[in-house]
Amino acid sequence: MITDIKKFACAITDELKECLEQVKPEQAGKLYRDIKEADRVFVWAPGRCQAMLRCFIARLTKAGKTAYVVGDTITPAIGEGDLLILASGAGHNIGVASIGERARTFGAKVVLLTIVKESLCQSVSDYVVIIPGRTAACGGIGTSIQPGGGKYEQSMFLLLEAIAECYSAEKKEQTELTPGKLMETAVRLTADIRNVIGTLEEARAEAVFLAVSLAAKRGKRVFVWSFAPRQITLMRCYLMRLMHMGVKAFVWGDTVCPEPEESDIFLVSDASGRDEATKTVIRQMREKGADVFLLTKDQNGRVEAGKELHFKVNERNDSDGTQLFEQSMLILLDAMIAKHSDVLGYEKSAAFKRHANLE
């Protein structure tokens, strides 16, 4: 087991690079073309996969594509000319399959992002994009240093991030994208993330991990919050894994969220470190006695949490580096999950076994 969090996070980027290099460019290219040509794009998946798809929809919508998450209040009925993207690692989720089957009856095209070639979900899809990761339910392709479906979920996330980046760039530059270029972009993301993680201060990253682990052992709770939709969505992924290990974890502001108390852990994400709402929330949590940590890319932001973890992001294709910050944050938090697994017994928990059956 790797003990250094930064080394673990870098090792994760290495296995994601290997995974993405095995994705067939023609499959990814077909998905990209269908997204471009579709009147509207819809997505659906359970659990952490849904979080990855929500992040994709956020970027796709920002780039000018009409896109929705199935089941949301504002989501219209699907129909001819639309594309539905489903995700199921093991491919045997009955709920996912039923949604795909119903969408096809309304004339929509359905694509499945999965690990296995033949499955229940594949039978109701027009085609599949194979992502050679692993899940707790079906094992998968190759090996992974991570528990659960981390490798598959992260690889899918980065593939979709590359699609969104290329879609936005193609619209601006009016150039035709090749499948090879798309996969080069996806693989490049792993190198970009690795570079950012390499700039983290190990002591600060370790402090976050130790605080959460100690709180969990003492029966204390872990809270997360961000004003940014994509950032809070990715932080929810971290909470899902913590909850599978029996940790009491909440998103601040959710309906079922209790009030933080002394010695609880409060993780805040603010890419710029300058938002006034972040400043207010941090002050309130510190007054309650919670142990507050701020994840940010701007070391010179106005928000002062006392305990900060800085992601030194160089501006890339996105205007301010926020997307690279979000991608790096996900990988670091999942590296912590891998260490939590060793300390708190992730794969031994009953909740984990129940979750595995849903994949």
Short mmCIF file of N, CA and C in Angstrom, two decimals, residues 159-293:
data_model
loop_
_atom_site.label_atom_id
_atom_site.label_comp_id
_atom_site.label_asym_id
_atom_site.label_seq_id
_atom_site.Cartn_x
_atom_site.Cartn_y
_atom_site.Cartn_z
N LEU A 159 -12.68 11.17 -19.94
CA LEU A 159 -13.08 11.04 -21.34
C LEU A 159 -14.15 12.08 -21.68
N LEU A 160 -15.12 12.24 -20.81
CA LEU A 160 -16.18 13.22 -21.04
C LEU A 160 -15.65 14.65 -20.94
N GLU A 161 -14.68 14.88 -20.04
CA GLU A 161 -14.06 16.20 -19.95
C GLU A 161 -13.34 16.53 -21.26
N ALA A 162 -12.69 15.53 -21.84
CA ALA A 162 -11.99 15.74 -23.11
C ALA A 162 -12.99 16.05 -24.23
N ILE A 163 -14.13 15.34 -24.22
CA ILE A 163 -15.16 15.59 -25.22
C ILE A 163 -15.68 17.02 -25.10
N ALA A 164 -15.94 17.46 -23.87
CA ALA A 164 -16.45 18.81 -23.65
C ALA A 164 -15.42 19.86 -24.07
N GLU A 165 -14.15 19.60 -23.75
CA GLU A 165 -13.09 20.54 -24.12
C GLU A 165 -12.96 20.64 -25.63
N CYS A 166 -12.98 19.49 -26.31
CA CYS A 166 -12.84 19.48 -27.77
C CYS A 166 -14.07 20.09 -28.45
N TYR A 167 -15.24 19.83 -27.90
CA TYR A 167 -16.47 20.39 -28.47
C TYR A 167 -16.44 21.91 -28.41
N SER A 168 -16.02 22.44 -27.25
CA SER A 168 -15.94 23.89 -27.08
C SER A 168 -14.90 24.50 -28.02
N ALA A 169 -13.73 23.84 -28.11
CA ALA A 169 -12.66 24.35 -28.97
C ALA A 169 -13.04 24.29 -30.44
N GLU A 170 -13.72 23.22 -30.85
CA GLU A 170 -14.11 23.07 -32.25
C GLU A 170 -15.12 24.15 -32.66
N LYS A 171 -16.02 24.49 -31.74
CA LYS A 171 -17.01 25.53 -32.04
C LYS A 171 -16.34 26.89 -32.23
N LYS A 172 -15.30 27.14 -31.41
CA LYS A 172 -14.61 28.43 -31.49
C LYS A 172 -13.73 28.52 -32.72
N GLU A 173 -13.04 27.40 -33.04
CA GLU A 173 -12.05 27.43 -34.11
C GLU A 173 -12.61 26.97 -35.46
N GLN A 174 -13.83 26.41 -35.45
CA GLN A 174 -14.46 25.92 -36.69
C GLN A 174 -13.56 24.91 -37.41
N THR A 175 -13.00 23.98 -36.63
CA THR A 175 -12.14 22.94 -37.21
C THR A 175 -12.74 21.57 -36.92
N GLU A 176 -12.41 20.60 -37.79
CA GLU A 176 -12.92 19.24 -37.63
C GLU A 176 -12.00 18.44 -36.71
N LEU A 177 -12.60 17.76 -35.74
CA LEU A 177 -11.83 16.98 -34.77
C LEU A 177 -11.72 15.52 -35.21
N THR A 178 -10.55 14.93 -35.08
CA THR A 178 -10.37 13.51 -35.37
C THR A 178 -10.47 12.71 -34.08
N PRO A 179 -10.91 11.42 -34.15
CA PRO A 179 -10.98 10.58 -32.95
C PRO A 179 -9.64 10.48 -32.23
N GLY A 180 -8.55 10.43 -33.00
CA GLY A 180 -7.23 10.35 -32.39
C GLY A 180 -6.92 11.57 -31.55
N LYS A 181 -7.31 12.75 -32.05
CA LYS A 181 -7.08 13.98 -31.31
C LYS A 181 -7.89 14.00 -30.02
N LEU A 182 -9.09 13.47 -30.06
CA LEU A 182 -9.94 13.41 -28.87
C LEU A 182 -9.27 12.59 -27.78
N MET A 183 -8.76 11.42 -28.14
CA MET A 183 -8.13 10.56 -27.13
C MET A 183 -6.79 11.13 -26.68
N GLU A 184 -6.09 11.84 -27.55
CA GLU A 184 -4.87 12.52 -27.13
C GLU A 184 -5.18 13.56 -26.05
N THR A 185 -6.31 14.24 -26.23
CA THR A 185 -6.73 15.23 -25.24
C THR A 185 -7.05 14.57 -23.91
N ALA A 186 -7.75 13.44 -23.95
CA ALA A 186 -8.09 12.73 -22.72
C ALA A 186 -6.84 12.27 -21.97
N VAL A 187 -5.88 11.72 -22.72
CA VAL A 187 -4.63 11.26 -22.09
C VAL A 187 -3.83 12.43 -21.55
N ARG A 188 -3.85 13.56 -22.29
CA ARG A 188 -3.13 14.74 -21.83
C ARG A 188 -3.66 15.25 -20.49
N LEU A 189 -4.96 15.08 -20.27
CA LEU A 189 -5.54 15.52 -19.00
C LEU A 189 -4.88 14.82 -17.82
N THR A 190 -4.55 13.54 -17.98
CA THR A 190 -3.93 12.81 -16.88
C THR A 190 -2.56 13.41 -16.54
N ALA A 191 -1.83 13.84 -17.57
CA ALA A 191 -0.51 14.47 -17.34
C ALA A 191 -0.68 15.82 -16.67
N ASP A 192 -1.69 16.60 -17.11
CA ASP A 192 -1.95 17.90 -16.50
C ASP A 192 -2.28 17.76 -15.02
N ILE A 193 -3.13 16.78 -14.71
CA ILE A 193 -3.52 16.54 -13.31
C ILE A 193 -2.32 16.11 -12.49
N ARG A 194 -1.50 15.24 -13.06
CA ARG A 194 -0.30 14.78 -12.35
C ARG A 194 0.62 15.94 -12.00
N ASN A 195 0.75 16.87 -12.93
CA ASN A 195 1.60 18.04 -12.69
C ASN A 195 1.05 18.91 -11.55
N VAL A 196 -0.26 19.08 -11.52
CA VAL A 196 -0.87 19.88 -10.46
C VAL A 196 -0.69 19.20 -9.10
N ILE A 197 -0.94 17.91 -9.06
CA ILE A 197 -0.81 17.17 -7.80
C ILE A 197 0.63 17.22 -7.29
N GLY A 198 1.57 17.25 -8.22
CA GLY A 198 2.98 17.33 -7.83
C GLY A 198 3.34 18.62 -7.11
N THR A 199 2.51 19.65 -7.27
CA THR A 199 2.80 20.94 -6.61
C THR A 199 2.19 21.04 -5.21
N LEU A 200 1.35 20.06 -4.83
CA LEU A 200 0.70 20.12 -3.52
C LEU A 200 1.72 19.95 -2.39
N GLU A 201 1.44 20.58 -1.28
CA GLU A 201 2.26 20.38 -0.08
C GLU A 201 1.78 19.11 0.62
N GLU A 202 2.64 18.13 0.70
CA GLU A 202 2.26 16.84 1.26
C GLU A 202 1.72 16.96 2.68
N ALA A 203 2.34 17.81 3.48
CA ALA A 203 1.91 17.95 4.88
C ALA A 203 0.48 18.45 4.97
N ARG A 204 0.09 19.36 4.07
CA ARG A 204 -1.28 19.89 4.09
C ARG A 204 -2.28 18.84 3.61
N ALA A 205 -1.91 18.08 2.57
CA ALA A 205 -2.78 17.02 2.09
C ALA A 205 -2.95 15.94 3.15
N GLU A 206 -1.85 15.61 3.82
CA GLU A 206 -1.89 14.60 4.88
C GLU A 206 -2.74 15.08 6.05
N ALA A 207 -2.72 16.39 6.31
CA ALA A 207 -3.50 16.95 7.42
C ALA A 207 -5.00 16.75 7.19
N VAL A 208 -5.44 16.92 5.93
CA VAL A 208 -6.85 16.70 5.61
C VAL A 208 -7.21 15.24 5.84
N PHE A 209 -6.37 14.34 5.34
CA PHE A 209 -6.63 12.90 5.50
C PHE A 209 -6.69 12.50 6.96
N LEU A 210 -5.72 12.94 7.75
CA LEU A 210 -5.67 12.57 9.16
C LEU A 210 -6.85 13.13 9.94
N ALA A 211 -7.27 14.36 9.60
CA ALA A 211 -8.39 14.98 10.30
C ALA A 211 -9.67 14.18 10.06
N VAL A 212 -9.90 13.77 8.80
CA VAL A 212 -11.11 13.00 8.48
C VAL A 212 -11.06 11.63 9.14
N SER A 213 -9.92 10.97 9.08
CA SER A 213 -9.79 9.64 9.67
C SER A 213 -10.01 9.68 11.17
N LEU A 214 -9.42 10.67 11.82
CA LEU A 214 -9.55 10.80 13.28
C LEU A 214 -11.00 11.11 13.65
N ALA A 215 -11.63 11.99 12.90
CA ALA A 215 -13.03 12.33 13.17
C ALA A 215 -13.92 11.10 13.03
N ALA A 216 -13.66 10.30 12.00
CA ALA A 216 -14.45 9.10 11.78
C ALA A 216 -14.31 8.11 12.95
N LYS A 217 -13.10 7.95 13.43
CA LYS A 217 -12.86 7.02 14.54
C LYS A 217 -13.51 7.50 15.83
N ARG A 218 -13.65 8.81 15.97
CA ARG A 218 -14.24 9.38 17.19
C ARG A 218 -15.75 9.58 17.07
N GLY A 219 -16.32 9.18 15.94
CA GLY A 219 -17.75 9.33 15.76
C GLY A 219 -18.16 10.73 15.36
N LYS A 220 -17.20 11.57 14.99
CA LYS A 220 -17.51 12.92 14.53
C LYS A 220 -17.96 12.86 13.07
N ARG A 221 -18.38 14.00 12.55
CA ARG A 221 -18.96 14.03 11.22
C ARG A 221 -18.11 14.84 10.25
N VAL A 222 -18.31 14.54 8.95
CA VAL A 222 -17.59 15.25 7.89
C VAL A 222 -18.61 15.98 7.03
N PHE A 223 -18.39 17.28 6.82
CA PHE A 223 -19.25 18.10 5.98
C PHE A 223 -18.45 18.64 4.79
N VAL A 224 -19.11 18.82 3.67
CA VAL A 224 -18.47 19.47 2.52
C VAL A 224 -19.40 20.56 2.00
N TRP A 225 -18.81 21.56 1.35
CA TRP A 225 -19.62 22.64 0.78
C TRP A 225 -18.83 23.38 -0.28
N SER A 226 -19.55 23.86 -1.29
CA SER A 226 -18.99 24.77 -2.29
C SER A 226 -20.16 25.50 -2.94
N PHE A 227 -19.94 26.75 -3.32
CA PHE A 227 -20.97 27.49 -4.04
C PHE A 227 -21.00 27.09 -5.51
N ALA A 228 -19.93 26.43 -6.01
CA ALA A 228 -19.81 26.05 -7.41
C ALA A 228 -20.44 24.68 -7.65
N PRO A 229 -21.42 24.56 -8.56
CA PRO A 229 -22.13 23.29 -8.78
C PRO A 229 -21.22 22.11 -9.10
N ARG A 230 -20.28 22.28 -10.02
CA ARG A 230 -19.40 21.15 -10.37
C ARG A 230 -18.53 20.73 -9.19
N GLN A 231 -18.05 21.69 -8.44
CA GLN A 231 -17.18 21.37 -7.32
C GLN A 231 -17.93 20.62 -6.21
N ILE A 232 -19.14 21.06 -5.91
CA ILE A 232 -19.90 20.35 -4.87
C ILE A 232 -20.32 18.97 -5.36
N THR A 233 -20.58 18.84 -6.66
CA THR A 233 -20.92 17.53 -7.21
C THR A 233 -19.77 16.55 -7.05
N LEU A 234 -18.54 17.01 -7.32
CA LEU A 234 -17.38 16.13 -7.18
C LEU A 234 -17.08 15.83 -5.71
N MET A 235 -17.34 16.79 -4.83
CA MET A 235 -17.15 16.54 -3.40
C MET A 235 -18.16 15.53 -2.87
N ARG A 236 -19.34 15.50 -3.48
CA ARG A 236 -20.33 14.48 -3.11
C ARG A 236 -19.78 13.07 -3.37
N CYS A 237 -18.98 12.94 -4.43
CA CYS A 237 -18.38 11.63 -4.74
C CYS A 237 -17.52 11.15 -3.57
N TYR A 238 -16.78 12.06 -2.97
CA TYR A 238 -15.95 11.74 -1.81
C TYR A 238 -16.83 11.29 -0.65
N LEU A 239 -17.93 12.02 -0.41
CA LEU A 239 -18.83 11.66 0.68
C LEU A 239 -19.47 10.30 0.48
N MET A 240 -19.81 9.96 -0.78
CA MET A 240 -20.42 8.66 -1.05
C MET A 240 -19.52 7.54 -0.56
N ARG A 241 -18.24 7.66 -0.87
CA ARG A 241 -17.29 6.62 -0.44
C ARG A 241 -17.12 6.61 1.08
N LEU A 242 -17.06 7.79 1.69
CA LEU A 242 -16.95 7.85 3.14
C LEU A 242 -18.15 7.18 3.81
N MET A 243 -19.33 7.44 3.28
CA MET A 243 -20.54 6.87 3.86
C MET A 243 -20.56 5.35 3.74
N HIS A 244 -19.98 4.83 2.66
CA HIS A 244 -19.90 3.38 2.51
C HIS A 244 -19.01 2.75 3.57
N MET A 245 -18.13 3.56 4.15
CA MET A 245 -17.26 3.08 5.22
C MET A 245 -17.85 3.35 6.60
N GLY A 246 -19.09 3.82 6.63
CA GLY A 246 -19.74 4.06 7.91
C GLY A 246 -19.48 5.43 8.51
N VAL A 247 -18.84 6.33 7.75
CA VAL A 247 -18.56 7.68 8.25
C VAL A 247 -19.82 8.53 8.10
N LYS A 248 -20.14 9.30 9.12
CA LYS A 248 -21.28 10.22 9.05
C LYS A 248 -20.86 11.44 8.24
N ALA A 249 -21.41 11.57 7.04
CA ALA A 249 -20.96 12.61 6.12
C ALA A 249 -22.15 13.31 5.49
N PHE A 250 -22.02 14.65 5.30
CA PHE A 250 -23.14 15.45 4.83
C PHE A 250 -22.66 16.56 3.89
N VAL A 251 -23.56 16.98 3.02
CA VAL A 251 -23.35 18.18 2.21
C VAL A 251 -24.06 19.33 2.93
N TRP A 252 -23.31 20.35 3.31
CA TRP A 252 -23.88 21.47 4.03
C TRP A 252 -24.96 22.15 3.17
N GLY A 253 -26.14 22.31 3.76
CA GLY A 253 -27.25 22.92 3.04
C GLY A 253 -28.27 21.94 2.53
N ASP A 254 -27.94 20.63 2.49
CA ASP A 254 -28.93 19.64 2.09
C ASP A 254 -30.04 19.54 3.14
N THR A 255 -31.19 19.05 2.71
CA THR A 255 -32.36 18.99 3.59
C THR A 255 -32.09 18.19 4.87
N VAL A 256 -31.35 17.09 4.75
CA VAL A 256 -31.13 16.21 5.89
C VAL A 256 -29.86 16.55 6.68
N CYS A 257 -29.22 17.66 6.33
CA CYS A 257 -27.94 18.00 6.96
C CYS A 257 -28.16 18.59 8.36
N PRO A 258 -27.50 18.03 9.39
CA PRO A 258 -27.59 18.60 10.74
C PRO A 258 -26.65 19.78 10.89
N GLU A 259 -26.67 20.42 12.05
CA GLU A 259 -25.77 21.53 12.31
C GLU A 259 -24.38 21.01 12.70
N PRO A 260 -23.33 21.53 12.09
CA PRO A 260 -21.97 21.13 12.51
C PRO A 260 -21.72 21.50 13.97
N GLU A 261 -20.87 20.71 14.60
CA GLU A 261 -20.53 20.93 16.01
C GLU A 261 -19.03 20.95 16.18
N GLU A 262 -18.61 21.17 17.40
CA GLU A 262 -17.19 21.24 17.70
C GLU A 262 -16.48 19.93 17.32
N SER A 263 -15.34 20.08 16.67
CA SER A 263 -14.48 18.96 16.25
C SER A 263 -14.99 18.20 15.03
N ASP A 264 -16.15 18.62 14.45
CA ASP A 264 -16.55 18.07 13.15
C ASP A 264 -15.58 18.60 12.09
N ILE A 265 -15.50 17.93 10.94
CA ILE A 265 -14.63 18.34 9.85
C ILE A 265 -15.47 19.01 8.77
N PHE A 266 -15.00 20.15 8.28
CA PHE A 266 -15.73 20.90 7.25
C PHE A 266 -14.77 21.21 6.11
N LEU A 267 -15.01 20.58 4.94
CA LEU A 267 -14.19 20.80 3.75
C LEU A 267 -14.90 21.75 2.80
N VAL A 268 -14.23 22.82 2.41
CA VAL A 268 -14.79 23.82 1.52
C VAL A 268 -13.95 23.90 0.25
N SER A 269 -14.64 23.95 -0.89
CA SER A 269 -13.94 24.11 -2.18
C SER A 269 -14.31 25.45 -2.80
N ASP A 270 -13.29 26.24 -3.14
CA ASP A 270 -13.48 27.53 -3.81
C ASP A 270 -12.25 27.74 -4.69
N ALA A 271 -12.41 27.52 -5.99
CA ALA A 271 -11.27 27.57 -6.90
C ALA A 271 -10.50 28.88 -6.80
N SER A 272 -11.21 29.99 -6.80
CA SER A 272 -10.53 31.29 -6.78
C SER A 272 -10.11 31.72 -5.39
N GLY A 273 -10.78 31.20 -4.38
CA GLY A 273 -10.50 31.62 -3.01
C GLY A 273 -10.94 33.04 -2.74
N ARG A 274 -11.90 33.53 -3.52
CA ARG A 274 -12.30 34.94 -3.40
C ARG A 274 -13.80 35.15 -3.19
N ASP A 275 -14.58 34.07 -3.12
CA ASP A 275 -16.02 34.23 -3.04
C ASP A 275 -16.46 34.67 -1.65
N GLU A 276 -17.32 35.66 -1.57
CA GLU A 276 -17.78 36.17 -0.29
C GLU A 276 -18.63 35.16 0.46
N ALA A 277 -19.41 34.35 -0.28
CA ALA A 277 -20.21 33.32 0.36
C ALA A 277 -19.32 32.29 1.05
N THR A 278 -18.20 31.94 0.40
CA THR A 278 -17.24 31.02 1.02
C THR A 278 -16.69 31.60 2.30
N LYS A 279 -16.35 32.85 2.26
CA LYS A 279 -15.81 33.54 3.44
C LYS A 279 -16.80 33.50 4.60
N THR A 280 -18.07 33.74 4.28
CA THR A 280 -19.11 33.74 5.32
C THR A 280 -19.30 32.36 5.92
N VAL A 281 -19.37 31.33 5.07
CA VAL A 281 -19.58 29.96 5.56
C VAL A 281 -18.41 29.52 6.43
N ILE A 282 -17.19 29.82 6.00
CA ILE A 282 -16.02 29.43 6.78
C ILE A 282 -16.04 30.10 8.15
N ARG A 283 -16.40 31.37 8.19
CA ARG A 283 -16.47 32.07 9.48
C ARG A 283 -17.51 31.43 10.40
N GLN A 284 -18.66 31.08 9.84
CA GLN A 284 -19.73 30.47 10.63
C GLN A 284 -19.30 29.11 11.18
N MET A 285 -18.63 28.32 10.35
CA MET A 285 -18.22 26.98 10.78
C MET A 285 -17.13 27.05 11.85
N ARG A 286 -16.24 27.99 11.71
CA ARG A 286 -15.19 28.15 12.71
C ARG A 286 -15.78 28.61 14.05
N GLU A 287 -16.81 29.43 14.00
CA GLU A 287 -17.48 29.86 15.22
C GLU A 287 -18.17 28.69 15.93
N LYS A 288 -18.60 27.71 15.15
CA LYS A 288 -19.24 26.52 15.72
C LYS A 288 -18.22 25.53 16.27
N GLY A 289 -16.94 25.77 16.00
CA GLY A 289 -15.89 24.89 16.50
C GLY A 289 -15.47 23.80 15.54
N ALA A 290 -15.97 23.85 14.30
CA ALA A 290 -15.59 22.84 13.32
C ALA A 290 -14.16 23.06 12.84
N ASP A 291 -13.51 21.99 12.43
CA ASP A 291 -12.16 22.04 11.88
C ASP A 291 -12.29 22.25 10.37
N VAL A 292 -11.96 23.46 9.89
CA VAL A 292 -12.25 23.85 8.51
C VAL A 292 -11.01 23.76 7.64
N PHE A 293 -11.18 23.17 6.44
CA PHE A 293 -10.12 23.09 5.43
C PHE A 293 -10.63 23.68 4.13
#
